[in-house]
């Protein structure tokens, strides 16, 4: 880094309160990592094989448990839950995409307009703690960086657009030069590993004390936990977590969601197209089905996941009629009114439909068969997420958790990870 880079002047003071929670300022380096799509099953396979020495050390000397993700178990709602320390009902984002009732258009969440709550990261940077956000996906960078003062105290970059980072707009420039690696391709393990390498480089350069590193789930979508590709990826992640720990950082890692195989024994996608079912029963145009997993990275999942939302046309069927039809279908785990789903799972009402449908384990939900291009899966088995069966995620810290903190948090959620790292562990 250039010697002309100005310093971030930390301002001492009491703990910072964000969305009703107090957070201590980090005394040393803290790296919070969101391993996108990190399922407990993949962790168990690689740990049992003795392939993850850094994570095994955390389990022995720190803490390794499980937590629940926010619902729906998609990328955007959960990353924003993690950095706000709150569920979607508070921060406002309950999907990667949603139906704008005012315009009738489907909107992808690719910026910060939908985020209704401040972030822990912005609060820390505002207090003079040097913060760095590094994400795999640029759409997420813009949301995570809301309120962040870009400059000496605030860096926000993505691996997807690594070559475009500039000091004035991102807080740092020449990420490939900083990491010693070329800008990665959008699809593949390199995208996530670049995130960790960039975070490590920023830490070593003294540019960050608090890091948030959010990876991609491409490998988890494409490969089962026991596959060589999945195990090789976790070994590479583990090596980098160990490097962060070797630099003195407290490492805290969790995930936005797990992952489920949603293919039949013959390898074809096991999909229930909810829109086609509703058309057959109530007629075309009676209902609009939104797949809130849809994002710019559709090769991951073909816009098929474990939850869809149904918006009903005026004069069409009632929510009760739709629920009565869907609840008895093979492939449906649960059908609820939007209000009931929000109350049960702390989701954001503004993005919810008239009916919320959750798939059974191993079943993907779609809109209409004609609206999904399964060819995007390139012949791979469909592995996806979004429902209740992908809520379990690992919860890892490289230092021990205070028993009093644990007692106060008997049911862990992934959005507790900053609380655990900043308030639940001893200072270095």
CSV table of N, CA and C in Angstrom, one decimal, residues 8-18 23-26 119-131 147-149 152-154 209-210:
chain,number,residue,atom,x,y,z
A,8,UNK,N,-6.6,5.9,9.9
A,8,UNK,CA,-7.9,6.0,10.4
A,8,UNK,C,-7.8,6.3,11.9
A,9,UNK,N,-8.3,7.4,12.4
A,9,UNK,CA,-8.1,7.8,13.8
A,9,UNK,C,-9.3,7.3,14.6
A,10,UNK,N,-8.9,6.3,15.4
A,10,UNK,CA,-9.9,5.7,16.3
A,10,UNK,C,-10.3,6.6,17.4
A,11,UNK,N,-11.6,6.8,17.6
A,11,UNK,CA,-12.1,7.6,18.7
A,11,UNK,C,-12.6,6.8,19.8
A,12,UNK,N,-11.9,6.8,21.0
A,12,UNK,CA,-12.4,6.0,22.1
A,12,UNK,C,-13.8,6.4,22.6
A,13,UNK,N,-14.4,5.5,23.3
A,13,UNK,CA,-15.7,5.8,23.8
A,13,UNK,C,-16.4,4.6,24.3
A,14,UNK,N,-17.7,4.7,24.7
A,14,UNK,CA,-18.4,3.5,25.1
A,14,UNK,C,-18.8,2.6,24.0
A,15,UNK,N,-19.3,1.4,24.3
A,15,UNK,CA,-19.7,0.5,23.3
A,15,UNK,C,-20.7,1.1,22.3
A,16,UNK,N,-20.8,0.6,21.1
A,16,UNK,CA,-21.7,1.2,20.1
A,16,UNK,C,-23.0,0.4,20.1
A,17,UNK,N,-24.1,1.1,20.0
A,17,UNK,CA,-25.4,0.4,19.9
A,17,UNK,C,-25.9,0.5,18.5
A,18,UNK,N,-26.2,-0.7,18.0
A,18,UNK,CA,-26.7,-0.8,16.6
A,18,UNK,C,-27.9,-1.8,16.6
A,23,UNK,N,-22.2,-3.2,21.1
A,23,UNK,CA,-21.0,-3.9,20.6
A,23,UNK,C,-19.7,-3.2,21.1
A,24,UNK,N,-18.8,-4.0,21.7
A,24,UNK,CA,-17.5,-3.4,22.1
A,24,UNK,C,-16.7,-3.1,20.9
A,25,UNK,N,-15.9,-2.1,20.9
A,25,UNK,CA,-14.9,-1.9,19.9
A,25,UNK,C,-13.8,-3.0,19.9
A,26,UNK,N,-13.4,-3.5,18.8
A,26,UNK,CA,-12.4,-4.5,18.8
A,26,UNK,C,-11.1,-4.0,19.3
A,119,UNK,N,-25.8,-0.7,9.7
A,119,UNK,CA,-25.0,-1.9,9.9
A,119,UNK,C,-24.0,-1.7,11.0
A,120,UNK,N,-23.5,-2.7,11.6
A,120,UNK,CA,-22.4,-2.7,12.6
A,120,UNK,C,-21.2,-2.2,11.9
A,121,UNK,N,-20.9,-2.5,10.7
A,121,UNK,CA,-19.7,-2.1,10.0
A,121,UNK,C,-19.7,-0.6,9.8
A,122,UNK,N,-20.8,0.0,9.4
A,122,UNK,CA,-20.8,1.4,9.3
A,122,UNK,C,-20.6,2.1,10.6
A,123,UNK,N,-21.2,1.6,11.7
A,123,UNK,CA,-21.1,2.2,13.0
A,123,UNK,C,-19.6,2.2,13.5
A,124,UNK,N,-19.0,1.0,13.2
A,124,UNK,CA,-17.6,0.9,13.7
A,124,UNK,C,-16.7,1.8,12.9
A,125,UNK,N,-16.9,1.9,11.6
A,125,UNK,CA,-16.0,2.8,10.8
A,125,UNK,C,-16.3,4.2,11.2
A,126,UNK,N,-17.5,4.6,11.5
A,126,UNK,CA,-17.8,5.9,11.9
A,126,UNK,C,-17.2,6.3,13.2
A,127,UNK,N,-16.9,5.3,14.0
A,127,UNK,CA,-16.2,5.5,15.3
A,127,UNK,C,-14.7,5.4,15.2
A,128,UNK,N,-14.2,5.3,14.0
A,128,UNK,CA,-12.8,5.4,13.7
A,128,UNK,C,-12.1,4.0,13.8
A,129,UNK,N,-12.9,3.0,13.7
A,129,UNK,CA,-12.3,1.6,13.6
A,129,UNK,C,-12.1,1.3,12.1
A,130,UNK,N,-10.9,1.0,11.6
A,130,UNK,CA,-10.7,0.7,10.2
A,130,UNK,C,-11.4,-0.6,9.8
A,131,UNK,N,-12.4,-0.5,8.9
A,131,UNK,CA,-13.3,-1.6,8.5
A,131,UNK,C,-13.0,-1.9,7.0
A,147,UNK,N,-23.9,3.3,4.3
A,147,UNK,CA,-23.5,4.1,5.4
A,147,UNK,C,-22.0,4.1,5.8
A,148,UNK,N,-21.2,3.3,5.0
A,148,UNK,CA,-19.8,3.2,5.3
A,148,UNK,C,-19.1,4.4,4.8
A,149,UNK,N,-18.3,5.1,5.6
A,149,UNK,CA,-17.5,6.2,5.1
A,149,UNK,C,-16.3,5.7,4.3
A,152,UNK,N,-10.1,6.3,4.6
A,152,UNK,CA,-9.2,5.6,5.6
A,152,UNK,C,-9.8,4.7,6.5
A,153,UNK,N,-11.1,4.9,6.9
A,153,UNK,CA,-11.8,4.0,7.9
A,153,UNK,C,-12.7,3.0,7.2
A,154,UNK,N,-12.9,3.1,5.9
A,154,UNK,CA,-13.9,2.3,5.2
A,154,UNK,C,-13.5,1.8,3.9
A,209,UNK,N,-9.0,-3.3,10.8
A,209,UNK,CA,-9.0,-4.0,12.1
A,209,UNK,C,-10.2,-4.9,12.2
A,210,UNK,N,-11.3,-4.5,11.5
A,210,UNK,CA,-12.5,-5.3,11.5
A,210,UNK,C,-12.8,-5.6,10.0
